Coordinates of C-alpha atoms in Angstrom, one line a residue:
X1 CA 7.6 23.2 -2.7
X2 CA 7.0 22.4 0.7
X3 CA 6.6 25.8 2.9
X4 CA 9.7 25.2 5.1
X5 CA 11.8 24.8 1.5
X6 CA 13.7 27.9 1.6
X7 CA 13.3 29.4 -2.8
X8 CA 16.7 29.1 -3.1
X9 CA 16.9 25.7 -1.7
X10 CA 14.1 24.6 -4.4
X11 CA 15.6 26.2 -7.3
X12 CA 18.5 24.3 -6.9
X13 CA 16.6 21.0 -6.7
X14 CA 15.0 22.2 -9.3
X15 CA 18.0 22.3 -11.8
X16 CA 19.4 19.7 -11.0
X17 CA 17.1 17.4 -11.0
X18 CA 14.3 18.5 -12.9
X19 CA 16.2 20.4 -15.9
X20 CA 18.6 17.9 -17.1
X21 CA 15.9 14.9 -17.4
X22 CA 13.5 17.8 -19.7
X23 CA 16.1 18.7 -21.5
X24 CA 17.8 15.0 -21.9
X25 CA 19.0 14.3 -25.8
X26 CA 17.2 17.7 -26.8
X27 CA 20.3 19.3 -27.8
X28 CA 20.5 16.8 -31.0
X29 CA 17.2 17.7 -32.2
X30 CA 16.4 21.0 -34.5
X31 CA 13.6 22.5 -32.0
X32 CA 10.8 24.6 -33.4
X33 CA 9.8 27.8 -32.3
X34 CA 6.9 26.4 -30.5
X35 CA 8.2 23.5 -28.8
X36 CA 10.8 26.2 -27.1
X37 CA 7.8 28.0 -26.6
X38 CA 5.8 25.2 -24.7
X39 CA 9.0 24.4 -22.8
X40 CA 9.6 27.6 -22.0
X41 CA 6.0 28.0 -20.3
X42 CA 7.0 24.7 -18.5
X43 CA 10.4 26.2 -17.2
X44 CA 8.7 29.7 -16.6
X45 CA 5.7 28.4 -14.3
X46 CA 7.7 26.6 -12.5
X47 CA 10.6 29.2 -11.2
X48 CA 7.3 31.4 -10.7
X49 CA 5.4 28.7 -8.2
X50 CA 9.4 28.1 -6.5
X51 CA 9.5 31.6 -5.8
X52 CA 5.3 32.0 -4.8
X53 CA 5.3 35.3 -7.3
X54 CA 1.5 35.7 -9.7
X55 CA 1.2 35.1 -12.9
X56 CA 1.5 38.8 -14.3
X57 CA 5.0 39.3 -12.8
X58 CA 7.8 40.1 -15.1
X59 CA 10.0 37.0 -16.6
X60 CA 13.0 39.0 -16.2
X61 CA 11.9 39.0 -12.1
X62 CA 11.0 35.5 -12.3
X63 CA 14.5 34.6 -13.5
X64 CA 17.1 37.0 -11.7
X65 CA 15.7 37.0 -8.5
X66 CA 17.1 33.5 -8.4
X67 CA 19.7 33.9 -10.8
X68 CA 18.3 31.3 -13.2
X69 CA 18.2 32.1 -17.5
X70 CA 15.4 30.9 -19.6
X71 CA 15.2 27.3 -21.4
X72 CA 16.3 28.9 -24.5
X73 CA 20.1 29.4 -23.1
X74 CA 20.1 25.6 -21.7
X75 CA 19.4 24.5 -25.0
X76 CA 21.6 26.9 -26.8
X77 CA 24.6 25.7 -24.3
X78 CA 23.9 22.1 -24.9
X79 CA 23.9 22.8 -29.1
X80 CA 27.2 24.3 -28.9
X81 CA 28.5 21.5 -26.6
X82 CA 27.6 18.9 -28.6
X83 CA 28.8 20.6 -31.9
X84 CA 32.7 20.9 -29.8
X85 CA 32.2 17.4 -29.3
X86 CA 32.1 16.6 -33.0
X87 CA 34.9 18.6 -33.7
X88 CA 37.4 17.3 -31.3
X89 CA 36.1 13.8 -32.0
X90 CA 38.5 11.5 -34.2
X91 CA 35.9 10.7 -36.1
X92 CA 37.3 11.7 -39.6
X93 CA 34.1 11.1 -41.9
X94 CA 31.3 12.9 -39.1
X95 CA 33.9 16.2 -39.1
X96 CA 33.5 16.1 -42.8
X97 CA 29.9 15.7 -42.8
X98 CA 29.3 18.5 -40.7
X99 CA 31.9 20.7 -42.5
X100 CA 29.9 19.4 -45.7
X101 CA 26.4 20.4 -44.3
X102 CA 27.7 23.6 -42.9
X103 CA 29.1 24.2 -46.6
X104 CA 26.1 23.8 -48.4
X105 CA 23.3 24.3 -45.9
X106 CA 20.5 27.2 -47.0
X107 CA 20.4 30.3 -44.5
X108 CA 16.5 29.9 -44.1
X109 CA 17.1 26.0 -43.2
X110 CA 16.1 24.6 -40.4
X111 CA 18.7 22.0 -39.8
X112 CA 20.7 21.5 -36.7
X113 CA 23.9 22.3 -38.6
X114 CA 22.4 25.6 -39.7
X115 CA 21.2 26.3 -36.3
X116 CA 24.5 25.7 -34.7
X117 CA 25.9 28.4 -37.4
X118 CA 23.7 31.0 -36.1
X119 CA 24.2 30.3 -32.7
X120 CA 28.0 31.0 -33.2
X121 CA 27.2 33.9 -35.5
X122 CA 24.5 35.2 -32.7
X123 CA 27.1 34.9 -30.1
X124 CA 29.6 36.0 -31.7
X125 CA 31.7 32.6 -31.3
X126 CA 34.1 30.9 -33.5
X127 CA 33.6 29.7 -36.6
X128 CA 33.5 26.1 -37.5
X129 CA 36.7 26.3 -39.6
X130 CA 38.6 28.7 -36.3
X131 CA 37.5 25.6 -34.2
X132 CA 39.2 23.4 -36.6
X133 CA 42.6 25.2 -36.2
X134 CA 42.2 26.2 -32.5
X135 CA 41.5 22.7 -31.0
X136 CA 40.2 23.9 -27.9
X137 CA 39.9 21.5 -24.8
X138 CA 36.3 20.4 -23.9
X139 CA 36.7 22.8 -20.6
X140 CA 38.2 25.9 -22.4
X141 CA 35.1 25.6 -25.4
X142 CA 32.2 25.0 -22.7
X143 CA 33.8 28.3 -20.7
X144 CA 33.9 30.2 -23.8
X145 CA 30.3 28.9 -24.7
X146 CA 29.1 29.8 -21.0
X147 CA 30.0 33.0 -21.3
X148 CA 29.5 34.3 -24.1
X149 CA 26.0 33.1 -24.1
X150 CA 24.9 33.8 -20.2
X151 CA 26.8 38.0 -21.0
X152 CA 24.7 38.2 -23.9
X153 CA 21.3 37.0 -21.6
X154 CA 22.2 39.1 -18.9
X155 CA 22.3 42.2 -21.1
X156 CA 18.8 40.9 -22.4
X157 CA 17.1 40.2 -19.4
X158 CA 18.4 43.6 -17.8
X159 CA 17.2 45.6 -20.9
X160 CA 14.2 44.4 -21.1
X161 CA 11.0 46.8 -21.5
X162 CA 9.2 45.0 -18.6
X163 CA 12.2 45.3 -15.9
X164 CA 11.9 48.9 -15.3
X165 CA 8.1 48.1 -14.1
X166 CA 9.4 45.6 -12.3
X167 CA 12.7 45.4 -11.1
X168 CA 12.6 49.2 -10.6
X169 CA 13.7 49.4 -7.2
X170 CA 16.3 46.5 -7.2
X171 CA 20.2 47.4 -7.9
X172 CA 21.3 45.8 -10.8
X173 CA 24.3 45.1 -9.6
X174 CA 22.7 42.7 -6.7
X175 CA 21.4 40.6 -10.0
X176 CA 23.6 38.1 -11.2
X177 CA 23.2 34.6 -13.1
X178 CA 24.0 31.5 -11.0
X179 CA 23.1 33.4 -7.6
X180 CA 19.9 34.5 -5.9
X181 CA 19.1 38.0 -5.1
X182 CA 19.8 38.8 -1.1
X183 CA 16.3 39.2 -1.0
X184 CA 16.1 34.9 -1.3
X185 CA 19.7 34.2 -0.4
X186 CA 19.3 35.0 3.6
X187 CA 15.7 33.4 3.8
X188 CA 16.3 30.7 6.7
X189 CA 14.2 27.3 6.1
X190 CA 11.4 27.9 8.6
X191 CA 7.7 29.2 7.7
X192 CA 7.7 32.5 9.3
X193 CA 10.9 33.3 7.8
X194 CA 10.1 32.1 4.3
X195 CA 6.4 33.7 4.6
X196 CA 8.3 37.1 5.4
X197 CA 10.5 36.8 2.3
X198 CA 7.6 36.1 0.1
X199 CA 5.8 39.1 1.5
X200 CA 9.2 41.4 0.5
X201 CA 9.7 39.8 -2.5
X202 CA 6.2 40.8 -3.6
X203 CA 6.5 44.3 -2.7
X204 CA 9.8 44.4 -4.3
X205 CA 8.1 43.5 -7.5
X206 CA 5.2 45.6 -6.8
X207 CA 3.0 42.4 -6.8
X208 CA 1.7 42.8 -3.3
X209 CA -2.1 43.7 -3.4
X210 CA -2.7 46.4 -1.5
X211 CA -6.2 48.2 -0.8
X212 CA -6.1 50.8 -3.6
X213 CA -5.4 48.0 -6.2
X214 CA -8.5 46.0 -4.8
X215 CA -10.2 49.5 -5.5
X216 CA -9.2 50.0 -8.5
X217 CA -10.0 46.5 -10.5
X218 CA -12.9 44.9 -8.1
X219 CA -16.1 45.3 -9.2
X220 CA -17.7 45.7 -5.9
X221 CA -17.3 48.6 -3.4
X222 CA -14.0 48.6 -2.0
X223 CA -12.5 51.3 0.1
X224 CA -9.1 52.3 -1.1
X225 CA -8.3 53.3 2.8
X226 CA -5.8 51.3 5.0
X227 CA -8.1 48.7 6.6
X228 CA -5.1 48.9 10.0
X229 CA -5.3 53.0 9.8
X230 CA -8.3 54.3 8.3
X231 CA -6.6 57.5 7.8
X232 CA -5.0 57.5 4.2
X233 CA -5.0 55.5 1.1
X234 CA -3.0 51.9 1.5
X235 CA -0.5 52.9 -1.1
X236 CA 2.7 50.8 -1.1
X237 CA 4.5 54.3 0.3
X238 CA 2.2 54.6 3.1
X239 CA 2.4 51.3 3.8
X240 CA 5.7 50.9 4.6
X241 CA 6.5 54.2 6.0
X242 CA 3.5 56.1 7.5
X243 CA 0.9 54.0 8.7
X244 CA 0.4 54.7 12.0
X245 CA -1.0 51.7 13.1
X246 CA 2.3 49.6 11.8
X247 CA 5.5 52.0 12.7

């Protein structure tokens, strides 16, 4: 990301350029725990460099803060398409195959077929058989994919043990999937403004390192006084409110 590239701009490149060609024909394959895992890392370090946040902030920052979800719902989404697809499809013999392998499939397999009855199970979705009768369009089943899936995330991501650490002082209401906290959304593409937004983002997250961190984990003698005031402490409080030598 370039420094004049507004976050918000960049995410947006981002998924639409980057994210479709990573997770191209992925959705027809019966993923293991660690290849999510390894694209997760992928999808994770990259919202993190977007948004200039360190390595030991949240994921439940790193995604909301720019309304993104992890890897795991793409690929979820694009299992469900593709299993709406083969039911509406005229294609007589595949519906019966997958009615056939959803039939006789073990619970503890780890075929696609089996995987695509969990999801619906997990999400509390339709049935293969309800999807039969129902014959929902391809828009009405991707809406009812998108959001059942992305309300069941959001509740995730939102009650996670990590976001009261921090996402403390953000309003959960300000959070929502598909659109970037305020905090991003009115950064302007120019260096000083995206600079200042990195700067509030960090605080926001408690990231920014201030001198009592630096005291508290470097090995060598450092002061936990406000190098600007000299008078107190550079806590994040004193910081932003009382130091003399900034208000």
């Amino acid at each position: 990301m370039a420094v004049t590239d507004s976050p918000p701009l960049s995410v947006k490149i981002y998924i639409s350029h980057v994210l479709p060609r990573l997770l191209y024909g992925l959705e027809c394959l019966s993923l293991t725990g660690s290849q999510l895992k390894e694209l997760e890392s992928f999808h994770i370090k990259s919202l993190r460099q977007l948004q200039s946040l360190p390595p030991h902030d949240a994921h439940s920052a790193v995604f909301l803060l720019v309304g993104c979800v992890p890897i795991e719902v793409h690929y979820n989404l694009g299992m469900l398409s593709l299993l709406g697809r083969i039911i509406r499809s005229n294609n007589r013999p595949l519906v019966n195959l997958t009615m056939r392998e959803c039939a006789v499939s073990d619970l503890n397999s780890n075929s696609w077929f089996m995987k695509c009855l969990k999801l619906l199970h997990r999400y509390n979705l339709p049935d293969v058989c309800e999807l039969l009768d129902c014959s929902y369009t391809k828009l009405q089943w991707k809406s009812i994919c998108k959001k059942a899936v992305l309300t069941q995330w959001m509740d995730i991501l939102l009650q996670s043990p990590v976001f009261d650490s921090s996402l403390k002082y953000v309003n959960k209401d300000m959070l929502h999937i598909g659109r970037c906290h305020p905090c991003w959304s009115f950064t302007k593409p120019s260096i000083k403004d995206v600079k200042r937004s990195i700067t509030r983002v960090r605080f926001l997250t408690e990231t920014y390192i201030l001198q009592c961190t630096k005291s508290r984990f470097n090995q060598f003698a450092v002061h936990w006084l406000g190098p600007l005031c000299q008078q107190e402490p550079e806590t994040t409080y004193h910081f932003l409110v009382k130091c003399p030598a900034l208000h």
